[in-house]
Structure formats: C-alpha cells, structure tokens
mmCIF file of C-alpha atoms in Angstrom:
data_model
loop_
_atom_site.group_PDB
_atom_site.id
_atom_site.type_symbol
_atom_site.label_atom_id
_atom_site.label_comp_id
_atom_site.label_asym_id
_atom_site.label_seq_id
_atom_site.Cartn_x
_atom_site.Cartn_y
_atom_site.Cartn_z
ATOM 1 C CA UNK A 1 6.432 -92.036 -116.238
ATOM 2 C CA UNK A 2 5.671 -91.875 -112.756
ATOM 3 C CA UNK A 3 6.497 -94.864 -110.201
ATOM 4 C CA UNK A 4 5.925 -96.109 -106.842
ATOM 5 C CA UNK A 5 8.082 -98.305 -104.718
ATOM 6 C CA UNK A 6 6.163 -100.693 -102.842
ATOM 7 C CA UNK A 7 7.400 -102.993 -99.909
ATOM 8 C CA UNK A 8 7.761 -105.118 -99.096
ATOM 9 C CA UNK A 9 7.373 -107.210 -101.723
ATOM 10 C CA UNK A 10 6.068 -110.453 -99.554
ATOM 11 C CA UNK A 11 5.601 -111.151 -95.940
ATOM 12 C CA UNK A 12 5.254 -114.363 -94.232
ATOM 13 C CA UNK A 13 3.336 -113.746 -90.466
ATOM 14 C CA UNK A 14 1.636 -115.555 -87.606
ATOM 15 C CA UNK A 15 -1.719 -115.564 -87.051
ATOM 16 C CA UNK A 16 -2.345 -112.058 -84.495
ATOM 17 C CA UNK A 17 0.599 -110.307 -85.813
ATOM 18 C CA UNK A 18 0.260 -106.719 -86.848
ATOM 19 C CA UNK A 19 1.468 -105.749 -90.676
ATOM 20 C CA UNK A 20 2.854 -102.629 -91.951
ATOM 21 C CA UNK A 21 3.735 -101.692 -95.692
ATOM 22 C CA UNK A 22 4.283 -98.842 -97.380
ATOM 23 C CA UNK A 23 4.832 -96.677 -100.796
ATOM 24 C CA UNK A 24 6.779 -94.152 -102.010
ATOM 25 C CA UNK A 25 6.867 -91.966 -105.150
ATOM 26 C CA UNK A 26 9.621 -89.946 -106.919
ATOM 27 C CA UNK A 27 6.290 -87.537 -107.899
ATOM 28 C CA UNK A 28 3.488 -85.944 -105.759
ATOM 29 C CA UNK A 29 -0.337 -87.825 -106.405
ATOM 30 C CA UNK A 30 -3.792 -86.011 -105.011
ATOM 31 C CA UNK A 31 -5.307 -89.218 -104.036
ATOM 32 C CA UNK A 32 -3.854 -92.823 -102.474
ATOM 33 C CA UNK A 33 -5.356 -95.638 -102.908
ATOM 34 C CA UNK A 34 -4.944 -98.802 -101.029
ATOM 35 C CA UNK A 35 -6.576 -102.469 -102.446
ATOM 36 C CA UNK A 36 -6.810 -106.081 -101.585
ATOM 37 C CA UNK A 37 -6.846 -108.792 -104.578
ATOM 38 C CA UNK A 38 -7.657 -112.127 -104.060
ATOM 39 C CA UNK A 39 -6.529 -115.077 -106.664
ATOM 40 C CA UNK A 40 -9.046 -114.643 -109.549
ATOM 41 C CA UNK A 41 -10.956 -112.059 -108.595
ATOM 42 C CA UNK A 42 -10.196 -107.848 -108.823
ATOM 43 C CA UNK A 43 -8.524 -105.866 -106.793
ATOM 44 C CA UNK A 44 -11.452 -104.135 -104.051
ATOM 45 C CA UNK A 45 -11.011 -100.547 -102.491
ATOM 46 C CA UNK A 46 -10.331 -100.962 -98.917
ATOM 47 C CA UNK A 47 -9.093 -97.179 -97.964
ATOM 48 C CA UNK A 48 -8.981 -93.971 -99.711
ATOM 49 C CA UNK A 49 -6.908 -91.111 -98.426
ATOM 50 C CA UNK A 50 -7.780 -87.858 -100.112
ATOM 51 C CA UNK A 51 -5.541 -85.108 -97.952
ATOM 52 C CA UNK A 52 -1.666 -84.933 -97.030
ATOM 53 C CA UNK A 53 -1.341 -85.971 -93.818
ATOM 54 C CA UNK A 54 -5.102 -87.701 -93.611
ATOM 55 C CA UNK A 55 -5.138 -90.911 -91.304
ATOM 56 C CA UNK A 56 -7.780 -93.353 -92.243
ATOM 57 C CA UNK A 57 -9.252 -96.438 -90.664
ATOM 58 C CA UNK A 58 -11.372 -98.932 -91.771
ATOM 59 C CA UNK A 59 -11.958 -101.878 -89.193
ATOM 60 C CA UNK A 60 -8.063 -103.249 -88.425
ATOM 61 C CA UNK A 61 -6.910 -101.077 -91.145
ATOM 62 C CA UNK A 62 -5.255 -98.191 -90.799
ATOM 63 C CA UNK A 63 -3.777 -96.170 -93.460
ATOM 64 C CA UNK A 64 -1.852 -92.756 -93.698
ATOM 65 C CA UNK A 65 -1.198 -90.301 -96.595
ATOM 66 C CA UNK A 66 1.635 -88.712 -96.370
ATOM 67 C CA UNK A 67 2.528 -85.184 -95.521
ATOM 68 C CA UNK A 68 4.968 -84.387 -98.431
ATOM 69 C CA UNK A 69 1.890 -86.354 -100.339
ATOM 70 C CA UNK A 70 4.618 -88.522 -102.043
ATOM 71 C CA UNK A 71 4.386 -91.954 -99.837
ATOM 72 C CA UNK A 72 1.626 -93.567 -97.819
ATOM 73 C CA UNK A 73 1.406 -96.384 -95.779
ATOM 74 C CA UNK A 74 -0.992 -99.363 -94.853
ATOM 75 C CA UNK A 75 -1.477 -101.027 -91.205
ATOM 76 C CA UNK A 76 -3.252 -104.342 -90.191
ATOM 77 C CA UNK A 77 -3.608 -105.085 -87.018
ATOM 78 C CA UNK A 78 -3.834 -108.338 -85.389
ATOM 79 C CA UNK A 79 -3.800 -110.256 -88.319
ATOM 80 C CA UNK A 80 -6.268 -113.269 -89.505
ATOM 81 C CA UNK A 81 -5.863 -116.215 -92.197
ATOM 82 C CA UNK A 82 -8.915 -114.112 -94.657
ATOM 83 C CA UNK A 83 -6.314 -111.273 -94.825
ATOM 84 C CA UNK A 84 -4.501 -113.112 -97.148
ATOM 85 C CA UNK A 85 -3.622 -111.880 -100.524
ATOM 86 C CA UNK A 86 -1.857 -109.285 -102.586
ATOM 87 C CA UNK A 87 -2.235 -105.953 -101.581
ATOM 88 C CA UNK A 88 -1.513 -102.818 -104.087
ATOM 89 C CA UNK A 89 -1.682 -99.239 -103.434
ATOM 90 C CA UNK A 90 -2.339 -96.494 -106.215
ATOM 91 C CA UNK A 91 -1.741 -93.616 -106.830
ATOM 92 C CA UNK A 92 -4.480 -90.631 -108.554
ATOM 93 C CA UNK A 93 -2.828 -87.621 -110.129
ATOM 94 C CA UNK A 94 -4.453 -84.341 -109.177
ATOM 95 C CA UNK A 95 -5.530 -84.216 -112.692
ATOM 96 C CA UNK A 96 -6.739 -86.730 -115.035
ATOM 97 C CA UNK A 97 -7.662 -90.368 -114.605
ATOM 98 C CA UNK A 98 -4.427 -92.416 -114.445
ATOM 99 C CA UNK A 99 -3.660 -94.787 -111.309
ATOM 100 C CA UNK A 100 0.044 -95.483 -110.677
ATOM 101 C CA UNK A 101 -0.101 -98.932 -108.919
ATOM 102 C CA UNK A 102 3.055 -100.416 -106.885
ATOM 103 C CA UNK A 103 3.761 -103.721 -107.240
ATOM 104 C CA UNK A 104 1.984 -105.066 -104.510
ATOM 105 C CA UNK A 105 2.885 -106.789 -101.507
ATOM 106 C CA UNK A 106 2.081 -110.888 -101.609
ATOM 107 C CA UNK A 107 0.914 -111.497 -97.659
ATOM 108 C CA UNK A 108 0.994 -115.169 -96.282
ATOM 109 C CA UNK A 109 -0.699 -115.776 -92.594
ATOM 110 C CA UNK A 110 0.054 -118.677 -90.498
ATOM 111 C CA UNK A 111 -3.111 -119.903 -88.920
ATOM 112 C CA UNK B 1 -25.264 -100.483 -105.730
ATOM 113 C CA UNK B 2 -21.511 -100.193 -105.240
ATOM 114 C CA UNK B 3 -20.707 -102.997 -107.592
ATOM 115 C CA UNK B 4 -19.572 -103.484 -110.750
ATOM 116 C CA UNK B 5 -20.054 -106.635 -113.035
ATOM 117 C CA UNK B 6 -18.176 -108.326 -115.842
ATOM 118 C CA UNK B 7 -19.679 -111.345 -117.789
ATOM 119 C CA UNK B 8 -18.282 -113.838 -118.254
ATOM 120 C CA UNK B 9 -16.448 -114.865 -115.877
ATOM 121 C CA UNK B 10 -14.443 -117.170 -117.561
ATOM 122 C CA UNK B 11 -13.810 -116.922 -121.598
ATOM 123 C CA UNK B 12 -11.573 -119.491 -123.438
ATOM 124 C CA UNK B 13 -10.935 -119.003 -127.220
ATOM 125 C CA UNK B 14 -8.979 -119.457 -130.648
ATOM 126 C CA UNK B 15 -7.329 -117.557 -132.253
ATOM 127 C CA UNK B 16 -9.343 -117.340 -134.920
ATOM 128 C CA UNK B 17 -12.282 -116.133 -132.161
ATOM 129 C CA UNK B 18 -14.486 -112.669 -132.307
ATOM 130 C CA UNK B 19 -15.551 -112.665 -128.504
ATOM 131 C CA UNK B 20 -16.605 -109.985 -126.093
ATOM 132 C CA UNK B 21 -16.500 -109.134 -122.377
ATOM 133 C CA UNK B 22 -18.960 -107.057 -120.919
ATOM 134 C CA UNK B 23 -19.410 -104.826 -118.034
ATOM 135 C CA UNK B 24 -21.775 -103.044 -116.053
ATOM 136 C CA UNK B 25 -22.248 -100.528 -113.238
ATOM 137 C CA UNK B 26 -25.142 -98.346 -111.641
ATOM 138 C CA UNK B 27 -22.977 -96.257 -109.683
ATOM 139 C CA UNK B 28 -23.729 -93.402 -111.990
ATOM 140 C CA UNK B 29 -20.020 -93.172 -112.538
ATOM 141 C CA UNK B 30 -19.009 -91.412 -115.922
ATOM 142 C CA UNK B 31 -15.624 -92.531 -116.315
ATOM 143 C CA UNK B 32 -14.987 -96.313 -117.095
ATOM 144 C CA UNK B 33 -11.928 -98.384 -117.766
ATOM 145 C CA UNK B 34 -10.539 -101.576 -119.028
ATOM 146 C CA UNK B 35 -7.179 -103.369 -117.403
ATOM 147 C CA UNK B 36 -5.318 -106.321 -118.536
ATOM 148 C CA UNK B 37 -4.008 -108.031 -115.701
ATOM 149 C CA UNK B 38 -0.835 -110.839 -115.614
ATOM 150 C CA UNK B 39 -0.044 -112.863 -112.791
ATOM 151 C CA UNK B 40 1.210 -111.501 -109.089
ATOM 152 C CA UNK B 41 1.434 -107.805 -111.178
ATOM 153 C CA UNK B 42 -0.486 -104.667 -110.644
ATOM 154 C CA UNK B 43 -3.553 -104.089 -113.147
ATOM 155 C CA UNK B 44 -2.087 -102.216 -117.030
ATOM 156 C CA UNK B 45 -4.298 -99.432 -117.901
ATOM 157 C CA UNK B 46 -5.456 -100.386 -121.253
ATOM 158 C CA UNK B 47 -8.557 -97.768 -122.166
ATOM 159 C CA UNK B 48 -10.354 -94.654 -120.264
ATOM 160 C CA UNK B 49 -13.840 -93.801 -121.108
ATOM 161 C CA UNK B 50 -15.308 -90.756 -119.871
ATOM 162 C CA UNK B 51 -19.002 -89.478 -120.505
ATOM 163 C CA UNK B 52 -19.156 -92.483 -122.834
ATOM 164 C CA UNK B 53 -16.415 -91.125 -125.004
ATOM 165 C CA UNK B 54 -12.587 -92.616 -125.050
ATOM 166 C CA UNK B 55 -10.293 -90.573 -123.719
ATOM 167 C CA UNK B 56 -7.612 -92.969 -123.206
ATOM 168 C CA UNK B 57 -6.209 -95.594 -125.420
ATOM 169 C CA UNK B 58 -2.631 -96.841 -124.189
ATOM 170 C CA UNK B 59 -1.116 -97.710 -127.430
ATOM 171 C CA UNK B 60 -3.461 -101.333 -127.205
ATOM 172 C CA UNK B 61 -3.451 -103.628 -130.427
ATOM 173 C CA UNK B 62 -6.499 -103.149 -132.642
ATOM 174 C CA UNK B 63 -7.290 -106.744 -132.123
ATOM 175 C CA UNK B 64 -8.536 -105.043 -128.748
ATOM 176 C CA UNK B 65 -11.971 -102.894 -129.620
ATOM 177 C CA UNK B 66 -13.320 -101.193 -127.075
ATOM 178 C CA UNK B 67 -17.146 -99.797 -126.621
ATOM 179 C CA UNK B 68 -19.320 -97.835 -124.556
ATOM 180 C CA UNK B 69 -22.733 -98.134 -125.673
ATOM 181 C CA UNK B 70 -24.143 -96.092 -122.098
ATOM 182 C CA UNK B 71 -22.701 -94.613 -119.050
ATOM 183 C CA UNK B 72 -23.528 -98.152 -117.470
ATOM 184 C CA UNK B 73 -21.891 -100.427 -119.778
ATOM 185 C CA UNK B 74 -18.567 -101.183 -121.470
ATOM 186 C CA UNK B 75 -17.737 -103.737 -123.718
ATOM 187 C CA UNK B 76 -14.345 -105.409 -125.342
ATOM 188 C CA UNK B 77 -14.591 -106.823 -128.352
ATOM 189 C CA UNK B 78 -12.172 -109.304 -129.250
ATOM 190 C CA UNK B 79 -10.516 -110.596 -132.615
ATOM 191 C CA UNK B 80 -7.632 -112.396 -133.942
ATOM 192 C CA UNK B 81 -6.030 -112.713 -130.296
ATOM 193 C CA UNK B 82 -3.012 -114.192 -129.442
ATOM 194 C CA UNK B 83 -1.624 -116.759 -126.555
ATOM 195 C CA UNK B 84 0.351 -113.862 -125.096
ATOM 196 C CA UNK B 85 -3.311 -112.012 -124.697
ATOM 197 C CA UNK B 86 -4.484 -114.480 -121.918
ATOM 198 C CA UNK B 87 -4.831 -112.952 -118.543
ATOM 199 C CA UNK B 88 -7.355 -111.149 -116.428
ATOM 200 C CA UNK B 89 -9.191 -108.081 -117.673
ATOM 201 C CA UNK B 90 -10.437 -106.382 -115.400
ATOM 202 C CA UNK B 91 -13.261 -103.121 -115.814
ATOM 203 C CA UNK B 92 -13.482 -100.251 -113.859
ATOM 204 C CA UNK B 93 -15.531 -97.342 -112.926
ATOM 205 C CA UNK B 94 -15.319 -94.176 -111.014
ATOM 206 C CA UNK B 95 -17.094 -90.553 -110.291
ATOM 207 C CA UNK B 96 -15.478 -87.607 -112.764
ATOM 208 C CA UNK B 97 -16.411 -83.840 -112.325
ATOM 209 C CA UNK B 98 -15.151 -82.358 -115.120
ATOM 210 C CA UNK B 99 -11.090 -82.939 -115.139
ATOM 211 C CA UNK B 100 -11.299 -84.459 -111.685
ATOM 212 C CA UNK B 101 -11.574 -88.170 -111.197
ATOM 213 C CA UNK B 102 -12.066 -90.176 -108.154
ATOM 214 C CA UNK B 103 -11.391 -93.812 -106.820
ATOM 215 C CA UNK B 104 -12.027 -96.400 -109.128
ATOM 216 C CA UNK B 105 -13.986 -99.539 -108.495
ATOM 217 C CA UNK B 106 -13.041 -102.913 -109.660
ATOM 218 C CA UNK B 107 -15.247 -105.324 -111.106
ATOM 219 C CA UNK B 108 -14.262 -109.239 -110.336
ATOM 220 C CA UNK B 109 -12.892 -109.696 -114.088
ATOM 221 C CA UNK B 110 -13.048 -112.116 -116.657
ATOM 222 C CA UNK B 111 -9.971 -114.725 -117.386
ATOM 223 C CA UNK B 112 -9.515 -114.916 -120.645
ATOM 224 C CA UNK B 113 -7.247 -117.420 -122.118
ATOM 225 C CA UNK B 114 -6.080 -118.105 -125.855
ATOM 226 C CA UNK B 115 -5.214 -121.268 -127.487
#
C-alpha cells in the first residue's frame, strides 16, 4: 500500500522559533491534508491543499503542496507553548475515500 | 455546525461487555468513518460509510459491528472485546460527490479501555 515519510519524527524548540516539517510519498495523492492532535482528543483539520503547487495559510501556518503532488510541507512561525502536540499530515487519493497518514511529528515548545 | 460528536467520551468495559459508541454530525456529509487509534500513531482506518451504506470494512474482527442508522449518525457496537482493543476510536465525516471524497473531520473520540 501506499506510504508517506514524515519528519521529523520529534522536535524540541524555544518559545518564538519557527518550525518546518514535511512529507513525502513513493505515490501521487489529489488532496494533502495537514492536522493537529492533542493528548485525548482527535486529530482537527488545520490546512487543506487541494492543487500541485497550492500554498496555503492559515494564521502562522503555512503549508505547501507539492508540484510533483507527491510531498508537502507544513510551516509555523514564531512558535507558542498551545502549539504543542502531534502533528500528522494525510494524504486523499484522487479517487475513493482512503487517507494515508504519516506518522506524525511529536512537537515540544519551551516556554 | 462544523463539528462532529462522539458519546461517550470515556467507555471502560469487560470482556464479557455489549457496549456502543455513538456519533453524530450535521455537516450534511455522506461519507462517515470509524478509526481505532493507539498511542503517539496515526489514526487505522477501520470502516467507510457512504450514503449510509458500508463501503469499507478493513478486514476488522466481528466483535466490531458497525451501523449507520442516518446520514447524521454512526454507531459501533461492541461485543466480546479484548485488552488489546483498548485505545481511541475516533469517527469521522466528510463531503462525497459521487466517487470523489473530500477532507474528513474528526470528532474528539471516545477511549475505550478493556479489562
């Protein structure tokens, strides 16, 4: 089955810092999908990138689909303590209703 | 109404347990879906509705029966569940036109553990 590579798979950051992650895929998906998850609770849509190439932002977020539509990545700029938490993106096949999550990256901010 | 809920929030039960988790959205979303979720790992599709009929069942136990009763609600029955069950299961729902399916929202899911 398909796959994507996420990473990294943690980061540790001060307080201000700007983040960057990304994903890549071995296959080619129609839609990206980036989501925050905090402990206990599910994951909530925070960008959705429909077009190769598409930048997106939403607040300090800043997300990109990629041309070759196989790899996106996820920006957060100047970074506060509530951005904590795991962070996933997915993946939507151009047809049918699977998502292909990474693994998700674990981020820790220093106050 | 962008949000979908699951009841309850948290569910603990024997083995020997029928339970179920519900969920709900008024989103007007025809597709909905059920995850199992373990620790610090991404959500496991477990079943796809769509227009209140399954579409998708990923080889899940029968101990695992899902429902749609309406396009606004989802249920998962439980029975004869095992320790290894316990985690998060999370629903889902999303917009469909025809073969084409769009983001899916997450509801807050229920933790379900088994003694």
């Amino acid at each position: 089955g398909q796959q994507l590579n996420q990473s990294p798979q943690s980061m540790f950051i001060q307080e201000g810092e700007d983040v960057s992650m990304n994903c890549t895929s071995s296959s080619i998906f129609n839609t990206w999908l980036w989501y925050k998850q905090d402990p206990g609770e599910g994951p909530v849509l925070l960008i959705a990138l429909y077009k190769a190439g598409e930048l997106t932002s939403n607040g300090r977020l800043t997300a990109q689909f990629g041309i070759t539509r196989k790899d996106s990545f996820l920006n957060i700029s100047a970074s506060i303590p509530s951005d904590v938490g795991i962070y996933f993106c997915a993946g939507l096949e151009t047809s049918g209703s699977r998502l292909t999550f990474g693994e998700g990256t674990q981020l820790t901010v220093n106050p | 109404d962008t949000e979908v809920t699951q009841t309850p929030k948290h569910l603990v039960m024997g083995m020997t347990n029928k339970k179920s988790l519900k969920c709900e959205q008024h989103m007007g979303h025809r597709a909905m879906y059920w995850y199992k979720q373990k620790a610090k790992k991404p959500p496991e599709l477990m079943f796809v509705y769509s227009y209140e009929k399954l579409s998708i069942n990923e080889s899940v136990p029968s101990r695992f029966s899902p429902e749609c009763p309406n396009s606004s609600l989802l249920n998962l029955h439980l029975h004869a569940l095992q320790p290894e069950d316990s985690a998060l299961y999370l629903c889902a729902s999303s917009q469909v036109n025809l073969v084409s399916y769009n983001e899916q929202f997450f509801g807050p899911g229920t933790r379900l553990t088994v003694l």
